[in-house]
CSV table of C-alpha atoms and ligand atoms in Angstrom, one decimal:
chain,number,residue,atom,x,y,z
A,1,MET,CA,-44.2,-123.4,-73.8
A,2,ALA,CA,-44.8,-122.0,-69.7
A,3,VAL,CA,-44.7,-119.4,-67.5
A,4,LYS,CA,-40.5,-119.3,-67.0
A,5,ASP,CA,-40.1,-118.0,-71.0
A,6,VAL,CA,-42.1,-114.8,-70.9
A,7,TYR,CA,-40.0,-114.8,-67.3
A,8,GLN,CA,-36.1,-116.0,-69.2
A,9,ALA,CA,-37.8,-113.2,-72.3
A,10,VAL,CA,-37.6,-110.2,-69.6
A,11,LEU,CA,-33.8,-111.7,-68.7
A,12,ASP,CA,-32.4,-112.0,-72.1
A,13,TYR,CA,-34.3,-108.6,-73.0
A,14,ASP,CA,-36.4,-110.6,-76.2
A,15,GLU,CA,-38.0,-107.6,-76.7
A,16,ASP,CA,-39.1,-109.5,-80.4
A,17,GLY,CA,-40.3,-112.4,-79.1
A,18,ILE,CA,-42.2,-111.9,-75.7
A,19,ALA,CA,-45.7,-111.0,-77.5
A,20,ALA,CA,-45.8,-114.2,-79.4
A,21,LEU,CA,-44.8,-116.2,-76.4
A,22,VAL,CA,-47.5,-114.2,-73.9
A,23,GLU,CA,-50.2,-114.8,-76.6
A,24,LYS,CA,-48.9,-118.2,-76.3
A,25,GLU,CA,-49.3,-118.2,-72.9
A,26,LEU,CA,-52.5,-116.9,-72.8
A,27,ALA,CA,-54.4,-119.1,-76.0
A,28,ALA,CA,-53.2,-122.0,-73.8
A,29,GLY,CA,-55.5,-121.0,-70.8
A,30,THR,CA,-52.5,-119.9,-68.5
A,31,ASP,CA,-53.6,-117.6,-66.1
A,32,VAL,CA,-53.7,-113.6,-67.0
A,33,ASN,CA,-51.9,-112.9,-62.9
A,34,GLU,CA,-50.1,-116.3,-63.2
A,35,LEU,CA,-48.4,-114.3,-66.1
A,36,LEU,CA,-47.7,-111.0,-64.8
A,37,GLN,CA,-46.8,-112.3,-61.5
A,38,ALA,CA,-44.6,-115.2,-62.1
A,39,GLY,CA,-43.9,-114.2,-65.9
A,40,LEU,CA,-43.0,-110.4,-65.8
A,41,ILE,CA,-43.2,-109.1,-62.2
A,42,SER,CA,-40.8,-111.8,-60.8
A,43,ALA,CA,-38.8,-111.1,-63.9
A,44,MET,CA,-38.5,-107.7,-63.5
A,45,ASP,CA,-38.0,-108.6,-58.9
A,46,GLU,CA,-34.4,-110.4,-60.2
A,47,VAL,CA,-33.2,-107.7,-62.5
A,48,GLY,CA,-33.7,-105.4,-60.3
A,49,LYS,CA,-31.9,-107.9,-57.8
A,50,LEU,CA,-29.3,-108.1,-60.7
A,51,PHE,CA,-28.9,-103.7,-60.6
A,52,SER,CA,-28.3,-104.2,-57.2
A,53,GLU,CA,-26.0,-106.4,-57.2
A,54,GLY,CA,-23.9,-104.6,-60.0
A,55,GLU,CA,-24.0,-107.2,-61.8
A,56,LEU,CA,-26.1,-105.0,-64.3
A,57,TYR,CA,-26.0,-101.6,-65.4
A,58,VAL,CA,-28.9,-98.7,-66.2
A,59,PRO,CA,-28.8,-99.7,-70.1
A,60,GLU,CA,-29.5,-103.8,-69.5
A,61,MET,CA,-32.1,-102.3,-66.7
A,62,LEU,CA,-33.8,-99.8,-69.6
A,63,LEU,CA,-33.5,-103.1,-72.4
A,64,ALA,CA,-35.4,-105.5,-69.9
A,65,ALA,CA,-38.1,-103.3,-69.0
A,66,GLN,CA,-38.9,-102.0,-72.7
A,67,THR,CA,-39.4,-106.1,-73.1
A,68,MET,CA,-41.3,-106.1,-70.5
A,69,LYS,CA,-43.5,-103.4,-71.2
A,70,VAL,CA,-44.4,-105.3,-74.6
A,71,GLY,CA,-45.2,-108.2,-72.6
A,72,LEU,CA,-47.7,-106.2,-70.5
A,73,GLU,CA,-49.5,-104.5,-73.5
A,74,ILE,CA,-51.2,-107.9,-73.8
A,75,LEU,CA,-51.7,-108.6,-70.6
A,76,LYS,CA,-53.0,-104.9,-69.3
A,77,PRO,CA,-56.9,-105.0,-71.4
A,78,LYS,CA,-57.5,-108.1,-69.4
A,79,LEU,CA,-56.2,-106.8,-66.4
A,80,LYS,CA,-58.6,-104.1,-67.0
A,81,ASP,CA,-61.1,-106.3,-67.3
A,82,GLY,CA,-60.9,-107.3,-63.4
A,83,GLY,CA,-58.9,-110.6,-63.9
A,84,ALA,CA,-56.6,-109.9,-61.7
A,85,GLY,CA,-57.1,-107.7,-59.0
A,86,ALA,CA,-57.3,-104.1,-59.0
A,87,ALA,CA,-53.3,-103.1,-59.7
A,88,SER,CA,-52.3,-99.8,-57.3
A,89,VAL,CA,-52.5,-96.3,-59.0
A,90,VAL,CA,-49.1,-94.2,-59.3
A,91,VAL,CA,-48.9,-91.3,-60.7
A,92,ILE,CA,-45.5,-90.3,-61.9
A,93,GLY,CA,-43.7,-87.3,-63.2
A,94,THR,CA,-40.8,-85.0,-63.3
A,95,VAL,CA,-41.0,-81.6,-62.3
A,96,LYS,CA,-41.2,-78.2,-63.0
A,97,GLY,CA,-38.6,-76.7,-64.9
A,98,ASP,CA,-37.2,-80.0,-64.9
A,99,LEU,CA,-36.9,-81.9,-68.8
A,100,HIS,CA,-34.4,-84.9,-67.6
A,101,ASP,CA,-36.3,-88.5,-67.7
A,102,ILE,CA,-34.6,-91.0,-68.7
A,103,GLY,CA,-34.3,-92.5,-64.7
A,104,LYS,CA,-38.0,-91.5,-64.4
A,105,ASN,CA,-39.0,-93.6,-67.2
A,106,LEU,CA,-37.0,-96.3,-65.8
A,107,VAL,CA,-38.9,-96.4,-62.3
A,108,GLY,CA,-42.3,-95.4,-63.5
A,109,MET,CA,-41.4,-98.4,-66.2
A,110,MET,CA,-39.8,-100.5,-63.0
A,111,LEU,CA,-43.3,-99.7,-60.6
A,112,GLU,CA,-45.5,-101.5,-64.1
A,113,GLY,CA,-43.3,-104.3,-63.5
A,114,GLY,CA,-44.0,-104.4,-60.6
A,115,GLY,CA,-47.6,-104.1,-61.1
A,116,PHE,CA,-48.3,-100.9,-60.4
A,117,GLU,CA,-51.1,-98.8,-62.8
A,118,VAL,CA,-48.5,-96.0,-64.0
A,119,HIS,CA,-49.8,-92.2,-65.3
A,120,ASP,CA,-47.0,-91.0,-66.5
A,121,LEU,CA,-47.4,-87.0,-66.2
A,122,GLY,CA,-43.9,-86.2,-68.4
A,123,VAL,CA,-41.4,-83.6,-67.5
A,124,ASP,CA,-42.0,-79.7,-66.7
A,125,VAL,CA,-45.2,-80.4,-64.6
A,126,ASP,CA,-46.7,-78.1,-63.0
A,127,SER,CA,-47.9,-79.0,-59.2
A,128,LYS,CA,-51.2,-77.9,-60.1
A,129,ASP,CA,-51.6,-80.2,-62.9
A,130,PHE,CA,-49.6,-83.2,-60.8
A,131,VAL,CA,-52.7,-82.4,-58.0
A,132,ALA,CA,-55.4,-83.1,-60.7
A,133,ALA,CA,-54.4,-86.2,-62.1
A,134,VAL,CA,-53.6,-87.6,-58.8
A,135,LYS,CA,-57.8,-86.4,-58.5
A,136,LYS,CA,-58.8,-88.0,-62.3
A,137,HIS,CA,-56.8,-91.6,-61.6
A,138,ASN,CA,-57.2,-91.9,-57.5
A,139,ALA,CA,-53.9,-92.6,-57.2
A,140,SER,CA,-52.6,-94.1,-54.1
A,141,ILE,CA,-49.1,-92.6,-54.7
A,142,LEU,CA,-47.3,-89.6,-56.1
A,143,GLY,CA,-43.7,-89.7,-57.6
A,144,LEU,CA,-42.0,-86.5,-58.8
A,145,SER,CA,-38.1,-87.0,-60.2
A,146,ALA,CA,-35.5,-84.2,-60.2
A,147,LEU,CA,-31.7,-84.1,-61.8
A,148,LEU,CA,-31.4,-80.4,-61.1
A,149,THR,CA,-30.8,-79.1,-57.9
A,150,THR,CA,-32.6,-76.0,-59.2
A,151,THR,CA,-35.9,-77.3,-59.5
A,152,MET,CA,-35.5,-79.8,-56.3
A,153,PRO,CA,-37.7,-77.2,-54.8
A,154,ALA,CA,-40.3,-77.6,-57.1
A,155,MET,CA,-40.6,-81.2,-55.9
A,156,GLU,CA,-41.2,-79.1,-52.0
A,157,GLU,CA,-43.9,-76.7,-53.4
A,158,THR,CA,-45.7,-79.9,-56.2
A,159,VAL,CA,-45.7,-82.0,-51.9
A,160,LYS,CA,-47.0,-78.5,-49.9
A,161,THR,CA,-50.0,-77.9,-53.6
A,162,LEU,CA,-51.3,-81.9,-53.0
A,163,ARG,CA,-51.4,-81.9,-48.3
A,164,GLU,CA,-53.5,-78.0,-49.5
A,165,ALA,CA,-55.4,-79.8,-51.6
A,166,GLY,CA,-56.4,-82.2,-49.0
A,167,LEU,CA,-55.0,-85.8,-50.0
A,168,ASP,CA,-53.4,-86.0,-47.5
A,169,LYS,CA,-53.6,-90.2,-47.7
A,170,VAL,CA,-52.3,-90.0,-50.7
A,171,LYS,CA,-48.4,-91.3,-50.4
A,172,ILE,CA,-45.4,-89.0,-51.7
A,173,MET,CA,-41.7,-90.8,-52.8
A,174,ILE,CA,-39.0,-88.6,-55.0
A,175,GLY,CA,-35.9,-89.4,-56.3
A,176,GLY,CA,-33.2,-88.2,-58.9
A,177,ALA,CA,-29.5,-88.2,-58.4
A,178,PRO,CA,-29.5,-84.7,-56.6
A,179,VAL,CA,-32.2,-85.9,-54.5
A,180,THR,CA,-31.5,-87.7,-50.3
A,181,GLN,CA,-33.7,-88.7,-47.6
A,182,ALA,CA,-32.6,-85.9,-45.8
A,183,PHE,CA,-34.4,-84.0,-48.2
A,184,ALA,CA,-37.4,-85.9,-48.5
A,185,ASP,CA,-37.6,-85.8,-44.8
A,186,LYS,CA,-37.7,-81.9,-44.7
A,187,ILE,CA,-40.3,-81.7,-47.5
A,188,GLY,CA,-42.7,-83.7,-46.1
A,189,ALA,CA,-42.2,-86.7,-48.9
A,190,ASP,CA,-43.4,-90.6,-47.4
A,191,GLY,CA,-40.6,-91.3,-48.9
A,192,TYR,CA,-37.3,-91.7,-51.1
A,193,SER,CA,-35.4,-94.7,-52.9
A,194,GLU,CA,-31.8,-93.7,-54.8
A,195,ASP,CA,-32.9,-96.2,-57.6
A,196,ALA,CA,-36.0,-97.3,-59.5
A,197,PRO,CA,-35.3,-100.8,-57.9
A,198,GLY,CA,-36.0,-99.4,-54.5
A,199,ALA,CA,-38.4,-97.3,-55.9
A,200,VAL,CA,-40.9,-100.2,-56.3
A,201,GLU,CA,-39.2,-101.6,-53.0
A,202,LEU,CA,-40.4,-98.3,-51.2
A,203,ALA,CA,-44.2,-98.2,-53.4
A,204,ARG,CA,-45.0,-101.1,-52.1
A,205,GLY,CA,-43.8,-100.2,-48.5
A,206,LEU,CA,-45.8,-97.2,-49.1
A,207,ASN,CA,-49.0,-99.2,-49.7
A,208,LYS,CA,-49.5,-101.1,-47.4
B,1,B1M,CO1,-28.6,-82.8,-67.4
B,1,B1M,N1,-27.9,-82.4,-66.4
B,1,B1M,N2,-28.7,-80.7,-68.2
B,1,B1M,N3,-29.5,-83.1,-69.4
B,1,B1M,N4,-27.5,-84.2,-67.8
B,1,B1M,C1,-27.2,-83.7,-65.3
B,1,B1M,C2,-28.5,-83.9,-64.2
B,1,B1M,C3,-26.1,-83.6,-64.3
B,1,B1M,C4,-25.6,-83.6,-63.6
B,1,B1M,C5,-24.9,-82.8,-65.3
B,1,B1M,C6,-23.5,-82.4,-64.5
B,1,B1M,O1,-23.1,-81.2,-65.0
B,1,B1M,N5,-22.6,-83.1,-64.5
B,1,B1M,C7,-26.7,-81.2,-64.1
B,1,B1M,C8,-26.9,-80.7,-63.4
B,1,B1M,C9,-26.3,-80.2,-62.2
B,1,B1M,C10,-27.3,-79.8,-60.8
B,1,B1M,O2,-28.1,-79.1,-61.5
B,1,B1M,N6,-26.3,-80.7,-59.5
B,1,B1M,C11,-27.5,-81.3,-65.6
B,1,B1M,C12,-27.7,-80.2,-66.1
B,1,B1M,C13,-26.6,-79.1,-65.4
B,1,B1M,C14,-28.4,-79.7,-67.2
B,1,B1M,C15,-29.1,-78.4,-68.0
B,1,B1M,C16,-28.5,-77.2,-66.6
B,1,B1M,C17,-27.4,-77.9,-68.8
B,1,B1M,C18,-27.1,-76.9,-69.4
B,1,B1M,O3,-28.8,-76.5,-70.2
B,1,B1M,N7,-26.7,-75.8,-69.4
B,1,B1M,C19,-30.0,-78.8,-68.7
B,1,B1M,C20,-30.9,-78.6,-68.2
B,1,B1M,C21,-32.4,-78.4,-68.5
B,1,B1M,C22,-33.6,-79.4,-67.7
B,1,B1M,O4,-34.1,-79.8,-67.2
B,1,B1M,N8,-34.0,-78.3,-67.8
B,1,B1M,C23,-29.6,-80.2,-69.2
B,1,B1M,C24,-29.9,-81.2,-70.2
B,1,B1M,C25,-30.0,-82.3,-70.1
B,1,B1M,C26,-29.9,-83.0,-71.8
B,1,B1M,C27,-31.9,-82.6,-72.2
B,1,B1M,C28,-29.6,-82.9,-72.8
B,1,B1M,C29,-30.2,-84.3,-71.0
B,1,B1M,C30,-31.6,-85.2,-70.5
B,1,B1M,C31,-32.4,-86.1,-71.3
B,1,B1M,C32,-32.8,-86.8,-71.0
B,1,B1M,O5,-33.5,-87.0,-69.5
B,1,B1M,N9,-34.3,-87.1,-72.0
B,1,B1M,C33,-29.3,-84.6,-70.4
B,1,B1M,C34,-28.7,-85.2,-69.5
B,1,B1M,C35,-28.6,-86.9,-70.1
B,1,B1M,C36,-28.1,-85.5,-68.3
B,1,B1M,C37,-26.7,-86.5,-67.5
B,1,B1M,C38,-25.8,-86.7,-68.2
B,1,B1M,C39,-27.5,-87.9,-67.6
B,1,B1M,C40,-28.7,-88.1,-66.8
B,1,B1M,C41,-29.1,-89.6,-66.9
B,1,B1M,O6,-30.3,-89.8,-67.7
B,1,B1M,N10,-28.6,-90.2,-66.0
B,1,B1M,C42,-26.7,-86.1,-66.0
B,1,B1M,C43,-25.2,-86.3,-65.8
B,1,B1M,C44,-25.5,-87.6,-64.8
B,1,B1M,O7,-26.3,-87.6,-64.2
B,1,B1M,N11,-23.9,-88.5,-64.9
B,1,B1M,C45,-27.1,-84.3,-66.1
B,1,B1M,C46,-29.8,-92.1,-66.3
B,1,B1M,C47,-30.4,-92.0,-65.6
B,1,B1M,C48,-31.0,-93.6,-65.3
B,1,B1M,O8,-30.0,-92.1,-63.9
B,1,B1M,O9,-32.3,-89.7,-64.0
B,1,B1M,O10,-29.8,-90.1,-62.3
B,1,B1M,P1,-31.4,-90.7,-62.6
B,1,B1M,O11,-32.2,-91.7,-62.3
B,1,B1M,C49,-31.7,-93.0,-61.4
B,1,B1M,C50,-32.2,-92.3,-60.1
B,1,B1M,O12,-31.6,-91.1,-60.1
B,1,B1M,C51,-33.0,-92.8,-59.3
B,1,B1M,O13,-33.8,-94.1,-60.5
B,1,B1M,C52,-33.1,-93.8,-62.2
B,1,B1M,C53,-32.6,-95.1,-62.6
B,1,B1M,O14,-32.3,-95.8,-61.4
B,1,B1M,N12,-34.9,-91.8,-59.8
B,1,B1M,C54,-35.8,-92.0,-58.9
B,1,B1M,C55,-34.8,-91.0,-60.6
B,1,B1M,N13,-36.0,-90.4,-61.5
B,1,B1M,C56,-36.9,-91.1,-59.2
B,1,B1M,C57,-37.4,-90.8,-59.0
B,1,B1M,C58,-38.0,-91.5,-58.0
B,1,B1M,C59,-36.9,-92.6,-57.7
B,1,B1M,C60,-36.0,-92.6,-57.8
B,1,B1M,O15,-39.5,-92.4,-57.3
B,1,B1M,C61,-40.4,-91.1,-57.7
């Protein structure tokens, strides 16, 4: 038994087996932070790398993220005890009028795998609800997803509403198939990512 087994379980998409491996490691006294970093986060980093290299595709990435989530649920209460320090908070959702959530869910799961505390507001989220959630959770990053060209203006509206609420320090990252870096620049978002692994890297950079 070793943390390496937890890491390997994520890469093997062993959703049924990972809980027992994590529990065993905790019972053996392994540090929660080490389990999170070397077990779950490193594995998701590797998954992200393999995806970028074209070795893995979206279905495999979803399976790995789902497996990681099972392990993370066991660690979460212990992380909240302060065992591994406070995680940076991200509020994420799909903007108003848009019901697509597969990519957004993947981004949320990868961010969790990357060590962020994620509050997912779901789909068809009004700009005012984004702002309320950012305040409620004291988020440092707001993530917006849109899959329709017709809902991209809702991203701009959300950026505007957040800034008007005086939340200037909150970083806004956006993504989704029709979204581009040029659009992010145009609406005053702080960053854009083409895919889920890139979103984790972007969030880490925005948080510095
Ligand atoms: Co819709 N749909 N859809 N759809 N749908 C698209 C997006 C479309 C391109 C299909 C097409 O015509 N070729 C087209 C949009 C055209 C456009 O605007 N340019 C379209 C349309 C038109 C529609 C409807 C209007 C159809 C209709 O009813 N006439 C309708 C709209 C409903 C609404 O939202 N109001 C509609 C409905 C649906 C379903 C409900 C049936 C279903 C969604 C189910 C769900 O999400 N739960 C659906 C689906 C599945 C698709 C396609 C086929 C697949 C989208 C997907 O999940 N991709 C899509 C065509 C396509 O993209 N091939 C299409 C997989 C996912 C992993 O990728 O979401 O791109 P993606 O996410 C990536 C990146 O974009 C990025 O990372 C993710 C992972 O790497 N990313 C972020 C995403 N969010 C990010 C946020 C970040 C950072 C990165 O930071 C915060």
